CSV table of C-alpha atoms in Angstrom, one decimal:
chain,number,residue,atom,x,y,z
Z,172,UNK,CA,72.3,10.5,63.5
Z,173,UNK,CA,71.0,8.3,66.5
Z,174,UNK,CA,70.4,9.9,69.8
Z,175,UNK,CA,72.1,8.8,73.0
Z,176,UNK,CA,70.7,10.1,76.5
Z,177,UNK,CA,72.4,10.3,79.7
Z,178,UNK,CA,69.4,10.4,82.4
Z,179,UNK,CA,70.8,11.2,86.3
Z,180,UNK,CA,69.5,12.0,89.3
Z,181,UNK,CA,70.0,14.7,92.1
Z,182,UNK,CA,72.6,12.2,93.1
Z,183,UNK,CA,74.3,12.3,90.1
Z,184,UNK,CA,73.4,8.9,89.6
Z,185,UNK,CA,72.8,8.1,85.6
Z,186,UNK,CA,71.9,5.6,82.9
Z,187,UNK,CA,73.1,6.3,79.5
Z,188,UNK,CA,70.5,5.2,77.2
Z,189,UNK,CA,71.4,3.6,73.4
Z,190,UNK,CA,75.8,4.7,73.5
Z,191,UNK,CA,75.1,5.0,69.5
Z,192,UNK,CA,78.9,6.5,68.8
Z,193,UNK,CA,82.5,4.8,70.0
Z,194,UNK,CA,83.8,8.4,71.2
Z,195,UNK,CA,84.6,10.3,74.2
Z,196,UNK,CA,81.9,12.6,73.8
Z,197,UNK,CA,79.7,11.0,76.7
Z,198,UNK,CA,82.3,10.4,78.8
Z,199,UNK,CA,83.6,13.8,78.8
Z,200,UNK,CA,79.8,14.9,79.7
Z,201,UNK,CA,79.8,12.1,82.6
Z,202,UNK,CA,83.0,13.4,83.7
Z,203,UNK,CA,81.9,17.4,83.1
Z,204,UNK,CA,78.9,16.9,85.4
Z,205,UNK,CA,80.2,14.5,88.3
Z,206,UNK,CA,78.1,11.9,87.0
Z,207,UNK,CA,78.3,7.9,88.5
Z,208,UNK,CA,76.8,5.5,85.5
Z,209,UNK,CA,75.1,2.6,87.4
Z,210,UNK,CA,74.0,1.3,84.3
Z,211,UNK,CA,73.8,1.3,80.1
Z,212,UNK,CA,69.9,1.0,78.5
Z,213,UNK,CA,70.1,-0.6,75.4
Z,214,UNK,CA,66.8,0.1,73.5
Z,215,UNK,CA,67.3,-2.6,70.3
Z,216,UNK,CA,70.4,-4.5,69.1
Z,217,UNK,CA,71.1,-2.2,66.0
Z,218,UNK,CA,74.5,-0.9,65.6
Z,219,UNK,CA,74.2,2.9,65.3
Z,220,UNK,CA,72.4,2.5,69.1
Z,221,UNK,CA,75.1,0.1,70.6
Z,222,UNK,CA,78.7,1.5,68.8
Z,223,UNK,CA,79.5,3.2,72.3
Z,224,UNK,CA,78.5,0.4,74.8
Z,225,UNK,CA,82.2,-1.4,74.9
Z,226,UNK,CA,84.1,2.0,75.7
Z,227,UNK,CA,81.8,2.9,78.2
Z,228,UNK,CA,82.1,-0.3,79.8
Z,229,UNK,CA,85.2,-0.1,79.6
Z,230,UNK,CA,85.6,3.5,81.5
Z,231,UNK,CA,82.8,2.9,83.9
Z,232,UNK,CA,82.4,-0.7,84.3
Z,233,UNK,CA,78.9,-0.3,84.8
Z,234,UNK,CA,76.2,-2.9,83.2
Z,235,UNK,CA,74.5,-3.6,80.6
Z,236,UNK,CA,70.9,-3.6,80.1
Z,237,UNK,CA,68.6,-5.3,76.8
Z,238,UNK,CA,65.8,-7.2,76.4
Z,239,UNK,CA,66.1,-11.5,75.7
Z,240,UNK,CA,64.9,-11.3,72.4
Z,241,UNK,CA,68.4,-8.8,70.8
Z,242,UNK,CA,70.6,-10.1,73.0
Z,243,UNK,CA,72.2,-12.1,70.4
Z,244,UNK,CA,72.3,-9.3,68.3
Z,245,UNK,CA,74.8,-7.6,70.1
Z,246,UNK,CA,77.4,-10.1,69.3
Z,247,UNK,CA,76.4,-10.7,65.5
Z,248,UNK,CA,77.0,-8.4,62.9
Z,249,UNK,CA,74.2,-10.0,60.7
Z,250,UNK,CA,71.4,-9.2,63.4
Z,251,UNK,CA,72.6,-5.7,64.3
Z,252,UNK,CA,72.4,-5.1,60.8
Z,253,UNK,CA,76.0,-3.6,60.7
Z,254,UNK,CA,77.4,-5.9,57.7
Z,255,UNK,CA,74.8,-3.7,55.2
Z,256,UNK,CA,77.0,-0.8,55.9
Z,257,UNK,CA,79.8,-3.2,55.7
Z,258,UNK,CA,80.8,-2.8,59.4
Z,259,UNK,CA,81.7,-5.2,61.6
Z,260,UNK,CA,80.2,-3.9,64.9
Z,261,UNK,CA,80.3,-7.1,67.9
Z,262,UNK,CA,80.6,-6.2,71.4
Z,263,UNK,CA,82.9,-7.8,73.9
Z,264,UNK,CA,80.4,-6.2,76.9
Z,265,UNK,CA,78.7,-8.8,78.7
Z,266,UNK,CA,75.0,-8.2,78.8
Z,267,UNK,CA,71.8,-8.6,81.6
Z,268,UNK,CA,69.1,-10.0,80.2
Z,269,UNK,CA,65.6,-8.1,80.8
Z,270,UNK,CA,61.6,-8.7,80.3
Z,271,UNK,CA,58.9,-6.9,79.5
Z,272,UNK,CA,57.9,-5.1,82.8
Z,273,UNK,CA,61.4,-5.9,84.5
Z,274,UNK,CA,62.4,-3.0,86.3
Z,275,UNK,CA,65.7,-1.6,86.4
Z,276,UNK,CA,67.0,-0.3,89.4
Z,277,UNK,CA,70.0,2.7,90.1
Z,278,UNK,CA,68.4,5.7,90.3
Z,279,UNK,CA,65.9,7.4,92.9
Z,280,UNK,CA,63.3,6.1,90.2
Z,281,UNK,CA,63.2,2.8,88.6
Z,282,UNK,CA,62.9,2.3,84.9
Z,283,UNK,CA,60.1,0.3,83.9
Z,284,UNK,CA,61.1,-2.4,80.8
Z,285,UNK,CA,58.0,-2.2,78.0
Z,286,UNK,CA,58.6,-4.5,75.1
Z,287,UNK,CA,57.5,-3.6,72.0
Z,288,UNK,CA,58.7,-5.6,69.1
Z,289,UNK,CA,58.3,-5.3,65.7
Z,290,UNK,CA,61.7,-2.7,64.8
Z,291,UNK,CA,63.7,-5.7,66.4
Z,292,UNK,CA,61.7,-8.8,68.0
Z,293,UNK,CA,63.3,-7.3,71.3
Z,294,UNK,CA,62.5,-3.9,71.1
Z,295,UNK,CA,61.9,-2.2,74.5
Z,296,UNK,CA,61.0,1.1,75.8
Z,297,UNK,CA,62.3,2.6,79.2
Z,298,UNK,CA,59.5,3.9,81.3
Z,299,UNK,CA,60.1,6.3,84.1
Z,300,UNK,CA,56.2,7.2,85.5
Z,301,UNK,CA,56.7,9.4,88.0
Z,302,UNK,CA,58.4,12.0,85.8
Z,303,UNK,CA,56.8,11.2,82.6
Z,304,UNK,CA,59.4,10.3,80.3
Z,305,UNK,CA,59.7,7.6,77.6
Z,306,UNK,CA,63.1,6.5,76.4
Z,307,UNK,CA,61.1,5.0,72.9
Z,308,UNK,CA,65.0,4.0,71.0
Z,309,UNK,CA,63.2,3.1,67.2
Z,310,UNK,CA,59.8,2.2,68.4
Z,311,UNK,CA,58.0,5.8,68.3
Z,312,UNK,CA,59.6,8.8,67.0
Z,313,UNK,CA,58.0,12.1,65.7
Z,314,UNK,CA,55.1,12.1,63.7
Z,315,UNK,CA,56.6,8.6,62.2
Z,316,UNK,CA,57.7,5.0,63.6
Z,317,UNK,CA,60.1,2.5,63.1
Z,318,UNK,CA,61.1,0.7,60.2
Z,319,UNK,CA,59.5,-3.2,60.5
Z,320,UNK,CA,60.9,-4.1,57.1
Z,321,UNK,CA,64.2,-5.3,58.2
Z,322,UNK,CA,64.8,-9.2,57.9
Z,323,UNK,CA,64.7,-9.5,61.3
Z,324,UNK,CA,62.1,-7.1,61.9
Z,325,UNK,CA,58.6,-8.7,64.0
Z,326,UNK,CA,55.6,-6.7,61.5
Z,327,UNK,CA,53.3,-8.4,62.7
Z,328,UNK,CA,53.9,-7.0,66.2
Z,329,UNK,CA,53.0,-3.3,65.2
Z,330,UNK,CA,50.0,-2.6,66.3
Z,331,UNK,CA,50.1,-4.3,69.7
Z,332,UNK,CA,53.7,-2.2,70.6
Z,333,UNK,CA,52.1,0.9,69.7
Z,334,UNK,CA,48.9,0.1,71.3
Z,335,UNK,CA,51.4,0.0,74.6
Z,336,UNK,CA,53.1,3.3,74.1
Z,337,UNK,CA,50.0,5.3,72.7
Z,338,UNK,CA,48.0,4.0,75.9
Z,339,UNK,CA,50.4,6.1,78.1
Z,340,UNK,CA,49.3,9.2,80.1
Z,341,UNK,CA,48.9,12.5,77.4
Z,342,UNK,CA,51.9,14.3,78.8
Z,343,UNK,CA,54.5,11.8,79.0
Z,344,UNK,CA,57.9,13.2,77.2
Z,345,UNK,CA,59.2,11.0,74.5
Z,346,UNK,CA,62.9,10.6,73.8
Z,347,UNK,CA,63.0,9.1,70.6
Z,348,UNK,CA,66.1,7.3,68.8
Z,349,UNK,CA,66.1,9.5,66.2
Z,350,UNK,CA,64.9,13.0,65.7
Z,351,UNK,CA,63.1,15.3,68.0
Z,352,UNK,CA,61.5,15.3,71.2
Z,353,UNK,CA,57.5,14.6,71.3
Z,354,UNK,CA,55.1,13.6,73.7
Z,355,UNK,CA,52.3,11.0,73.7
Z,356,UNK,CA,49.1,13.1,73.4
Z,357,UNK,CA,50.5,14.7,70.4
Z,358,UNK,CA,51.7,11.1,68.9
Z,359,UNK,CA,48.2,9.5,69.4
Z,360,UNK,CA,46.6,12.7,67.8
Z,361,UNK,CA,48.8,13.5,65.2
Z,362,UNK,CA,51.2,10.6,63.8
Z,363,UNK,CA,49.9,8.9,61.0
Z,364,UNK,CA,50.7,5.7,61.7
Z,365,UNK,CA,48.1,6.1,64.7
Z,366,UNK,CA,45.6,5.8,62.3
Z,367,UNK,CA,47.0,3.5,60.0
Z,368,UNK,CA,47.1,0.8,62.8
Z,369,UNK,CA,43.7,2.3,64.1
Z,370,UNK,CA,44.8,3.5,67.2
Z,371,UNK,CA,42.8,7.2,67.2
């Protein structure tokens, strides 16, 4: 129930964006549509968005992208929170490190690292400006956010990572990690939690 993109450009360049399944079905869409992965986005360390990463890597060799603060978590079951669904999900992938505001370079238009912690203390959110879109993995999603109850979850971190997103230009399309597509205008008008953390 996670969502995994696959963003490319008019050179059928592409990042694939939170691999959240270990099947072919991406690859078969890579390979459908001509498309050369220069890189994987990984949103958060949680399990149901990195299942995929390792047999992508493995098709493509292409790298692989997360913030400094879940990096661990992609090699320990405890942190990716796989063990509570008695899983045992640890990737052999080598990661790159990134940092809030790092940008990522492959396709005509960089994506732009925004860390917003409190889901995971590394969560991040890929930023492309010129053509409005927001890759948000579990930090915004439609007309809700995400969880910051998990044991390793940052809480206190809410309202600042919001504060980030919801500051974005009205029109920006968000790609959430779950659910349906939004944008930021109707986020900062019309999810709750907007006003819960005083945001309006």
């Amino acid at each position: 129930m996670s969502n995994c993109y696959v963003a490319y450009d008019k050179h059928r360049h592409c990042f694939i964006i939170d691999p959240s399944c270990n099947y072919d079905g991406v690859i078969n869409y890579i390979k459908e549509n001509k498309l050369k992965p220069v890189g994987i986005l990984l949103t958060h360390c949680h399990y149901d968005h990195i299942k995929g990463v390792d047999r992508i890597v493995k098709a493509y060799n292409c790298p692989v992208y997360i913030h400094e603060d879940d990096y661990d978590g992609l090699y320990d079951c405890k942190l990716n929170l796989s063990d509570m669904d008695m899983m045992n999900v640890v990737l052999s992938s080598k990661a790159n490190i990134v940092k809030d505001f790092d940008v990522i370079k492959g396709l005509e238009e960089d994506a732009l690292v925004i860390h917003t912690p409190f889901h995971t203390p590394g969560s991040v959110c890929y930023y492309f400006s010129n053509n409005k879109l927001l890759f948000s993995g579990d930090t915004l999603f439609y007309r809700s956010i995400g969880r910051n109850d998990f044991k390793t979850s940052v809480p206190g971190k809410t309202k600042e990572s919001l504060k980030k997103i919801l500051s974005l230009p009205n029109d920006v399309t968000v790609y959430p990690g779950h659910g349906i597509t939004t944008n930021i205008g109707e986020e900062r008008n019309k999810n709750p939690f907007a006003n819960t953390y005083n945001l309006l």
